[in-house]
Coordinates of C-alpha atoms in Angstrom, one line a residue:
Chain K
M640 CA 163.3 83.6 72.1
K641 CA 159.8 84.0 73.3
T642 CA 157.7 81.0 74.1
A643 CA 154.8 80.5 76.5
H644 CA 155.9 79.6 79.9
V645 CA 153.8 77.1 81.8
H646 CA 154.2 79.1 85.0
A647 CA 151.9 81.8 83.6
L648 CA 149.2 80.6 85.9
Y649 CA 151.2 81.5 89.0
V650 CA 150.9 84.9 90.8
H651 CA 154.2 85.8 92.5
G652 CA 153.4 87.0 95.9
K653 CA 153.0 86.3 99.6
S654 CA 149.7 85.4 101.2
P655 CA 148.3 82.9 103.7
V656 CA 147.2 80.8 100.8
H657 CA 150.7 80.9 99.1
D658 CA 152.1 79.7 102.5
L659 CA 149.9 76.5 102.6
E660 CA 151.5 73.2 101.6
A661 CA 150.8 72.2 98.0
H662 CA 149.1 68.9 98.8
V663 CA 146.8 70.6 101.3
K664 CA 145.7 73.0 98.7
V665 CA 145.2 70.3 96.0
A666 CA 143.1 68.3 98.4
A667 CA 141.1 71.3 99.5
M668 CA 140.5 72.3 95.9
L669 CA 139.3 68.8 94.9
L670 CA 137.0 68.6 97.9
F671 CA 135.5 72.0 97.1
V672 CA 135.0 71.0 93.4
F673 CA 133.3 67.7 94.5
A674 CA 131.0 69.7 96.8
V675 CA 130.0 72.0 94.0
V676 CA 129.4 69.2 91.6
A677 CA 127.2 67.4 94.1
T678 CA 125.0 70.5 94.8
P679 CA 121.5 70.1 93.3
R680 CA 120.9 72.6 90.4
E681 CA 117.8 74.1 92.0
A682 CA 119.8 75.3 95.2
F683 CA 120.6 78.8 93.9
W684 CA 121.4 79.9 97.5
A685 CA 124.0 77.1 97.8
F686 CA 125.9 78.3 94.7
A687 CA 125.8 81.8 96.1
V688 CA 127.4 80.7 99.4
D689 CA 130.0 78.8 97.4
A690 CA 130.7 81.9 95.3
V691 CA 131.1 84.0 98.5
L692 CA 133.5 81.3 100.0
L693 CA 135.6 81.5 96.8
A694 CA 135.6 85.2 96.8
G695 CA 137.0 85.0 100.3
A696 CA 139.7 82.6 99.1
V697 CA 140.6 84.9 96.2
R698 CA 140.9 87.8 98.6
A699 CA 143.0 85.9 101.1
A700 CA 145.3 84.7 98.2
R701 CA 145.7 88.3 97.0
I702 CA 144.9 87.4 93.4
P703 CA 144.3 90.5 91.3
V704 CA 140.7 90.4 90.0
R705 CA 142.0 91.3 86.5
F706 CA 144.2 88.2 86.5
L707 CA 141.3 86.1 87.7
F708 CA 139.0 87.2 84.9
G709 CA 141.8 86.8 82.4
R710 CA 142.2 83.2 83.4
L711 CA 138.4 82.6 83.4
L712 CA 138.4 83.2 79.7
V713 CA 139.2 79.5 79.4
L714 CA 135.5 79.1 80.1
I715 CA 134.4 80.8 76.9
P716 CA 133.8 77.6 74.8
F717 CA 131.6 76.2 77.7
V718 CA 129.7 79.4 78.0
L719 CA 129.0 79.4 74.2
F720 CA 127.8 75.8 74.5
A721 CA 125.6 76.7 77.5
F722 CA 124.0 79.6 75.5
L723 CA 123.0 77.2 72.8
L724 CA 121.4 74.6 75.1
P725 CA 118.1 76.5 75.7
F726 CA 117.6 76.8 71.9
L727 CA 118.5 73.3 71.0
G728 CA 117.1 71.4 74.1
G729 CA 113.9 69.4 73.8
G730 CA 110.9 68.9 76.1
A731 CA 108.6 71.6 77.6
R732 CA 109.3 75.2 76.4
T733 CA 108.8 78.6 77.9
E734 CA 108.7 82.2 76.5
V735 CA 111.4 84.6 77.5
L736 CA 111.5 88.0 75.8
G737 CA 109.5 86.5 73.0
L738 CA 111.9 83.6 72.4
S739 CA 110.8 80.0 72.8
L740 CA 113.3 78.3 75.1
S741 CA 113.6 74.7 76.3
I742 CA 113.2 74.5 80.1
E743 CA 115.5 71.5 80.4
G744 CA 118.0 73.4 78.2
L745 CA 117.8 76.4 80.5
W746 CA 118.6 74.2 83.5
G747 CA 121.5 72.6 81.7
A748 CA 122.9 76.0 80.8
W749 CA 122.6 77.2 84.4
T750 CA 124.3 74.1 85.7
I751 CA 127.2 74.3 83.3
L752 CA 127.7 78.1 84.0
A753 CA 127.5 77.8 87.8
K754 CA 129.5 74.6 88.3
A755 CA 132.2 75.3 85.7
T756 CA 132.7 78.9 86.9
L757 CA 133.0 77.8 90.5
G758 CA 135.2 74.8 89.7
V759 CA 137.6 76.7 87.4
T760 CA 137.9 79.6 89.9
A761 CA 138.8 77.1 92.6
S762 CA 141.6 75.6 90.4
I763 CA 142.8 79.1 89.5
V764 CA 143.2 79.9 93.2
M765 CA 145.2 76.7 93.7
A766 CA 147.4 77.2 90.6
A767 CA 147.9 80.9 91.2
T768 CA 149.3 80.3 94.7
T769 CA 151.3 77.1 94.1
E770 CA 154.4 76.7 91.8
V771 CA 154.2 73.8 89.3
P772 CA 156.9 71.7 90.8
D773 CA 155.2 72.0 94.2
I774 CA 151.9 70.9 92.7
L775 CA 153.6 67.8 91.4
L776 CA 155.2 67.1 94.8
G777 CA 151.8 67.7 96.4
L778 CA 150.2 65.1 94.0
D779 CA 153.0 62.7 95.1
R780 CA 152.2 63.2 98.7
L781 CA 148.5 62.5 98.0
R782 CA 149.6 59.1 96.6
V783 CA 148.8 59.9 93.0
P784 CA 150.7 57.1 91.1
R785 CA 154.3 58.1 90.5
L786 CA 154.1 57.3 86.8
I787 CA 151.4 59.9 86.3
T788 CA 153.2 62.7 88.2
A789 CA 156.4 61.8 86.4
I790 CA 154.7 62.0 83.0
A791 CA 153.2 65.3 83.9
G792 CA 156.6 66.5 85.2
F793 CA 158.3 65.6 81.9
M794 CA 155.5 67.3 79.9
I795 CA 155.9 70.5 81.8
R796 CA 159.7 70.3 81.8
Y797 CA 159.9 69.8 78.0
L798 CA 157.0 72.0 76.8
D799 CA 159.2 75.0 76.5
V800 CA 162.0 73.0 74.9
V801 CA 159.7 71.6 72.2
L802 CA 158.0 75.0 71.7
G803 CA 161.5 76.4 71.2
E804 CA 162.3 73.8 68.6
M805 CA 159.0 74.5 66.8
H806 CA 159.7 78.2 66.8
R807 CA 163.2 77.6 65.3
M808 CA 161.8 75.4 62.6
R809 CA 159.2 78.1 61.7
V810 CA 161.9 80.8 61.6
A811 CA 164.0 78.6 59.3
M812 CA 161.0 78.2 57.0
L813 CA 160.1 81.9 57.0
S814 CA 163.8 82.9 56.4
R815 CA 163.7 80.9 53.2
G816 CA 160.5 82.7 52.1
Y817 CA 157.9 80.1 52.9
D818 CA 155.0 81.0 55.3
P819 CA 152.5 78.1 55.2
R820 CA 149.2 79.1 56.8
W821 CA 146.5 77.9 54.4
I822 CA 144.9 74.5 54.2
W823 CA 146.4 73.7 50.8
Q824 CA 149.9 74.2 52.3
G825 CA 149.1 71.5 54.8
R826 CA 151.9 69.3 53.4
A827 CA 154.6 71.7 54.7
L828 CA 152.9 71.9 58.1
A829 CA 152.6 68.1 58.3
T830 CA 156.2 67.7 57.4
S831 CA 157.2 70.1 60.2
A832 CA 155.0 68.3 62.7
G833 CA 156.6 65.0 61.6
S834 CA 160.1 66.2 62.0
L835 CA 159.2 67.8 65.4
F836 CA 157.8 64.5 66.5
I837 CA 161.0 62.7 65.4
R838 CA 163.2 65.3 67.2
S839 CA 161.2 65.0 70.3
Y840 CA 161.4 61.2 70.1
E841 CA 165.1 61.4 69.8
R842 CA 165.3 63.7 72.7
G843 CA 163.3 61.2 74.7
E844 CA 165.9 58.6 74.0
R845 CA 168.7 60.9 75.0
V846 CA 166.9 61.8 78.2
H847 CA 166.4 58.2 79.0
Q848 CA 170.1 57.5 78.5
A849 CA 170.9 60.4 80.9
M850 CA 168.5 58.9 83.4
V851 CA 170.0 55.4 83.1
A852 CA 173.4 56.9 83.4
R853 CA 172.4 58.1 86.9
G854 CA 171.2 54.8 88.1
Y855 CA 167.5 54.9 86.9
Q856 CA 166.1 51.4 87.1
G857 CA 162.5 52.0 86.0
H858 CA 161.2 53.6 89.3
M859 CA 161.3 57.4 89.8
P860 CA 162.5 58.3 93.2
V861 CA 160.0 60.0 95.4
F862 CA 161.0 63.3 97.1
N863 CA 158.4 64.1 99.7
S864 CA 158.3 67.4 101.4
G865 CA 157.5 67.1 105.1
S866 CA 153.9 66.5 106.2
A867 CA 151.8 69.6 106.7
P868 CA 151.0 70.8 110.3
V869 CA 147.4 70.4 111.5
G870 CA 147.0 74.1 111.4
S871 CA 147.5 74.2 107.6
W872 CA 144.9 71.5 107.1
A873 CA 142.5 73.3 109.4
R874 CA 142.9 76.6 107.5
A875 CA 142.8 75.0 104.0
M876 CA 139.7 72.9 104.8
T877 CA 137.5 75.8 106.0
V878 CA 136.3 76.5 102.5
P879 CA 135.5 72.9 101.3
S880 CA 134.0 72.0 104.7
V881 CA 131.5 74.9 104.6
A882 CA 130.8 74.0 101.0
W883 CA 130.1 70.4 101.9
V884 CA 127.8 71.5 104.8
V885 CA 125.9 73.7 102.3
T886 CA 125.7 70.9 99.8
I887 CA 124.4 68.4 102.3
V888 CA 121.8 70.9 103.6
S889 CA 120.7 71.7 100.0
L890 CA 120.4 67.9 99.3
L891 CA 118.2 67.4 102.4
T892 CA 115.9 70.3 101.8
Chain R
M628 CA 201.1 51.6 91.2
S629 CA 197.6 52.5 92.3
V630 CA 194.4 50.9 90.8
P631 CA 193.5 52.9 87.7
A632 CA 190.4 55.0 88.1
L633 CA 189.5 53.9 84.5
E634 CA 190.9 51.1 82.5
V635 CA 189.8 50.3 78.9
R636 CA 191.3 47.1 77.5
D637 CA 191.2 46.2 73.8
L638 CA 187.7 47.6 73.4
S639 CA 185.9 47.1 70.1
F640 CA 182.4 47.8 69.2
E641 CA 180.4 47.8 66.0
Y642 CA 176.9 48.9 65.0
P643 CA 174.3 46.2 64.4
D644 CA 174.9 46.6 60.6
G645 CA 178.5 45.7 61.1
T646 CA 180.1 49.2 60.8
P647 CA 183.0 49.2 63.2
V648 CA 183.0 52.2 65.6
L649 CA 185.7 51.3 68.1
R650 CA 188.7 49.2 67.2
S651 CA 190.9 47.8 70.0
V652 CA 190.9 50.9 72.1
D653 CA 193.3 50.6 75.0
F654 CA 194.2 53.1 77.7
H655 CA 194.0 53.8 81.4
V656 CA 193.5 56.9 83.6
H657 CA 195.0 57.1 87.1
P658 CA 193.3 58.6 90.1
G659 CA 193.6 62.4 90.0
E660 CA 194.5 62.6 86.3
R661 CA 192.7 64.9 83.9
V662 CA 192.6 63.5 80.4
A663 CA 191.1 65.0 77.3
L664 CA 189.8 62.9 74.4
L665 CA 190.3 64.7 71.1
G666 CA 189.3 63.7 67.6
P667 CA 187.2 64.7 64.5
N668 CA 183.4 64.2 64.2
G669 CA 182.6 60.5 63.8
A670 CA 185.8 59.3 65.4
G671 CA 183.8 57.2 68.0
K672 CA 184.3 59.5 71.0
T673 CA 180.7 59.5 72.2
T674 CA 180.4 55.8 71.6
L675 CA 183.5 55.3 73.9
V676 CA 181.9 57.5 76.5
L677 CA 178.7 55.5 76.6
H678 CA 180.8 52.4 77.3
L679 CA 182.4 54.0 80.3
N680 CA 178.9 54.1 81.9
A681 CA 177.8 50.7 80.8
I682 CA 175.1 52.2 78.6
L683 CA 176.7 50.3 75.8
Q684 CA 178.3 46.9 76.4
P685 CA 181.6 46.1 74.7
G686 CA 181.6 43.9 71.6
E687 CA 185.1 42.8 72.6
G688 CA 187.5 43.9 75.4
S689 CA 186.7 45.3 78.8
V690 CA 186.1 48.5 80.8
T691 CA 187.0 48.6 84.5
V692 CA 186.2 51.5 86.7
A693 CA 188.2 51.8 90.0
G694 CA 188.9 48.1 89.8
L695 CA 185.3 47.0 89.1
P696 CA 184.7 45.4 85.7
A697 CA 181.7 46.8 83.8
T698 CA 179.8 43.5 83.5
D699 CA 176.0 43.0 83.6
D700 CA 176.2 42.2 87.3
N701 CA 178.0 45.5 88.1
T702 CA 176.1 47.9 85.9
H703 CA 174.4 49.8 88.7
E704 CA 177.6 50.4 90.7
I705 CA 179.5 51.3 87.5
R706 CA 177.0 54.0 86.8
R707 CA 177.5 55.4 90.3
R708 CA 181.3 55.3 89.9
T709 CA 181.3 57.0 86.4
G710 CA 179.6 60.4 86.5
L711 CA 178.6 61.1 83.0
V712 CA 177.7 64.7 82.0
F713 CA 175.9 64.8 78.6
Q714 CA 176.5 67.5 76.0
D715 CA 173.0 69.0 76.1
P716 CA 171.9 70.0 79.6
D717 CA 168.3 69.8 78.4
D718 CA 168.8 66.1 78.1
Q719 CA 170.5 65.8 81.5
L720 CA 168.1 68.0 83.5
F721 CA 164.7 66.5 83.3
M722 CA 163.2 67.0 86.8
P723 CA 160.9 69.8 87.8
T724 CA 163.4 71.6 90.0
V725 CA 167.2 71.8 90.2
R726 CA 167.1 70.3 93.7
Q727 CA 165.2 67.2 92.6
D728 CA 167.4 66.8 89.6
V729 CA 170.6 66.8 91.7
A730 CA 168.9 64.4 94.1
F731 CA 167.8 62.0 91.3
G732 CA 171.2 60.2 91.0
P733 CA 172.0 59.6 94.7
A734 CA 168.3 58.8 95.4
N735 CA 168.6 56.0 92.8
F736 CA 171.4 54.6 94.8
G737 CA 169.4 54.5 98.0
V738 CA 170.6 57.8 99.6
E739 CA 167.7 59.5 101.4
G740 CA 166.7 61.9 104.2
P741 CA 169.3 64.4 105.6
E742 CA 172.2 62.7 103.8
L743 CA 170.5 63.2 100.5
E744 CA 169.9 66.9 101.3
H745 CA 173.5 67.2 102.4
R746 CA 174.8 65.7 99.1
V747 CA 172.6 68.0 97.0
M748 CA 173.7 71.1 98.7
D749 CA 177.4 70.0 98.6
A750 CA 177.2 69.4 94.9
L751 CA 175.4 72.7 94.2
E752 CA 177.9 74.5 96.3
A753 CA 180.8 72.9 94.4
V754 CA 179.5 74.5 91.2
G755 CA 178.3 77.7 92.7
M756 CA 174.6 77.1 92.1
M757 CA 173.1 77.0 95.6
E758 CA 170.8 79.9 94.9
V759 CA 169.0 78.2 92.1
A760 CA 168.1 75.0 94.0
D761 CA 164.4 75.5 93.9
R762 CA 164.1 76.9 90.3
P763 CA 163.0 74.8 87.3
P764 CA 166.0 74.0 85.1
H765 CA 164.4 75.6 82.0
H766 CA 164.5 79.0 83.6
L767 CA 168.3 78.9 83.8
S768 CA 170.9 80.1 81.3
L769 CA 172.8 77.5 79.3
G770 CA 176.0 78.2 81.4
Q771 CA 174.0 77.7 84.6
R772 CA 172.3 74.6 83.3
R773 CA 175.7 73.1 82.4
R774 CA 177.0 73.8 85.9
V775 CA 173.9 72.2 87.4
A776 CA 174.4 69.2 85.1
V777 CA 177.9 68.8 86.6
A778 CA 176.3 69.0 90.1
T779 CA 173.8 66.2 89.2
V780 CA 176.7 63.7 88.8
L781 CA 178.9 65.1 91.6
A782 CA 176.1 64.3 94.0
M783 CA 176.6 60.6 93.3
R784 CA 180.2 61.0 94.5
P785 CA 181.7 59.3 91.4
E786 CA 185.2 58.0 91.0
I787 CA 185.6 59.7 87.7
L788 CA 183.8 62.6 86.1
V789 CA 183.2 62.1 82.3
L790 CA 182.2 65.2 80.4
D791 CA 181.0 65.2 76.8
E792 CA 181.8 68.6 75.1
P793 CA 181.5 70.7 78.3
S794 CA 182.3 74.0 76.6
S795 CA 180.1 73.7 73.5
N796 CA 177.7 76.6 72.8
L797 CA 178.8 78.5 75.9
D798 CA 179.6 82.2 75.7
P799 CA 183.3 83.1 76.6
A800 CA 182.4 84.2 80.1
S801 CA 180.4 81.0 80.9
R802 CA 183.1 78.9 79.3
H803 CA 185.7 80.5 81.6
E804 CA 183.5 80.1 84.7
L805 CA 183.0 76.4 84.0
A806 CA 186.7 75.9 83.5
H807 CA 187.3 77.6 86.9
I808 CA 184.8 75.3 88.5
L809 CA 186.2 72.1 86.9
Q810 CA 189.7 73.1 88.0
S811 CA 188.5 73.5 91.5
L812 CA 187.1 70.0 91.7
D813 CA 189.3 67.3 93.3
I814 CA 188.3 64.5 91.0
T815 CA 189.6 62.3 88.2
M816 CA 188.4 63.8 84.9
F817 CA 187.9 62.5 81.4
M818 CA 186.7 65.1 78.9
V819 CA 185.6 64.7 75.3
T820 CA 186.1 68.0 73.5
H821 CA 186.7 69.8 70.2
D822 CA 187.8 72.9 72.1
L823 CA 191.6 72.4 72.0
P824 CA 192.5 75.4 74.1
Y825 CA 190.1 74.1 76.8
A826 CA 191.8 70.7 76.7
L827 CA 195.2 72.5 77.2
E828 CA 193.8 74.6 80.0
L829 CA 192.2 71.8 81.9
C830 CA 193.9 68.5 81.1
E831 CA 197.6 67.7 81.4
R832 CA 197.2 64.6 79.2
S833 CA 195.3 64.0 75.9
L834 CA 194.2 61.1 73.8
V835 CA 193.6 61.4 70.1
M836 CA 191.0 59.2 68.5
D837 CA 190.3 58.8 64.8
E838 CA 188.2 56.2 62.9
G839 CA 187.7 54.2 66.1
R840 CA 191.3 53.9 67.0
L841 CA 193.5 55.7 69.5
V842 CA 196.2 57.3 67.5
A843 CA 198.1 59.4 70.1
D844 CA 198.4 59.6 73.9
G845 CA 200.6 62.1 75.6
P846 CA 201.0 65.5 77.3
T847 CA 198.4 67.9 75.8
A848 CA 200.9 70.6 75.0
E849 CA 203.0 68.1 73.0
I850 CA 200.0 66.7 71.1
L851 CA 198.7 70.2 70.2
G852 CA 202.2 71.2 69.2
D853 CA 202.6 68.2 66.8
R854 CA 201.4 69.9 63.5
E855 CA 201.6 66.7 61.5
L856 CA 199.6 64.7 63.9
M857 CA 197.0 67.4 64.2
R858 CA 196.7 67.8 60.4
A859 CA 196.4 64.1 59.8
H860 CA 193.5 63.8 62.2
R861 CA 191.5 67.0 61.2
L862 CA 192.4 68.8 64.5
E863 CA 192.6 72.5 64.0
L864 CA 193.9 75.1 66.5
P865 CA 192.0 78.4 66.6
Y866 CA 193.6 81.1 64.5
G867 CA 196.6 82.7 66.2
F868 CA 196.7 80.1 69.1
D869 CA 200.2 78.8 69.8
P870 CA 200.2 76.1 72.6
S871 CA 203.9 76.5 73.1
L872 CA 203.3 80.1 74.4
V873 CA 200.7 79.0 77.0
Q874 CA 202.0 78.9 80.5
P875 CA 201.3 75.6 82.3
H876 CA 199.1 75.8 85.5

């Protein structure tokens, strides 16, 4: 049975970035994203430096460019929105190739394109070099509330199971000659969604029983991997540190 | 006489709507024994199993695990003593990695650090699954997941291992591998199963349950050989299988 695996974001391989501890990478990625967000929109040079930094990280992580661009497709809805802004924006307008465009809209489009591309690329570097269970452990180490990481863990654990059930229900429907795909067949789709919800709910109850059976008393145990050596922090923080210096300089000038 | 690993006395239970599920169930299991619980669908087997782990509380009667009564005060310790392996490993294995899943039980009982790591590796070694420690459970085959599910309770060092339908949905090779592993474990075992040859292979003693009552208790080979008893309680041997021809271990 084929269902989407949530580890599709991961690139199997060995690289200095793969070797870094998960929580170090998560922290570095977040700091980099904050630096990008804080950069003033007029500082084109700062975004260029950030892009070069990221290109270095992508190279160090040995992420294939094709894979990176494939993952960047997630940006398409934002890009489409950004392209609309210069046409729909208000305020002063300017002529570009005979089109009347809003200046404020152009700035908005540029900000979305630059910041979203840099932010998403940074998160792709992190996700491509860190396995999902390690990301969750990393979030634990960074003191993200255990309840949140536990919910994320369950979601990832059971996504394949629920998709598998959905697939089987669809096959059962198809095998009896019914292939609902139009809006007026929504009733069948709603019924499937309803029974999928009930099945998942019942599974939730059984999982809870299995947890209680092994002594669960309302608090998930925390399994911390060891702390990261200073060297790891130093290596991982190079990119966000330079990005922050660039941001601060661009804010001051 | 040693203290029974499991003692169930006059246990009755009914659903909130008044439907009786267990009626005066009474038996005990001695340390080191391997006992199968047989019976048709709806006999109350799973309900009985949930009592052994204090997930359900008895309406009447009592459950005692290694001398400790399953009362509200003792619930936590009872759950350590009774290692319950559920039928569907997807219900049992809920953590992001096999290692964390096996550690979940002992960690809930305060085991940590090197001792926790030691317990996890011991349990995985007992079921031959050391090499999958860092993999997510949903990437394993059903046979592997079932073995890891057994490891998750072994890591708690229970007094008794309780298995609900351990061979269901396994292919013949995985079923055989699991039997081999279960035989190698030096632990008291209580196994609910519809797989009668499996009961004969693994358990020297069997209980038969029907409509909430225990209707037979004796050596597995004798019970499976009693055609009248088997027919009366909807137990059916596989075609061509003759328990009298099977060599005891």
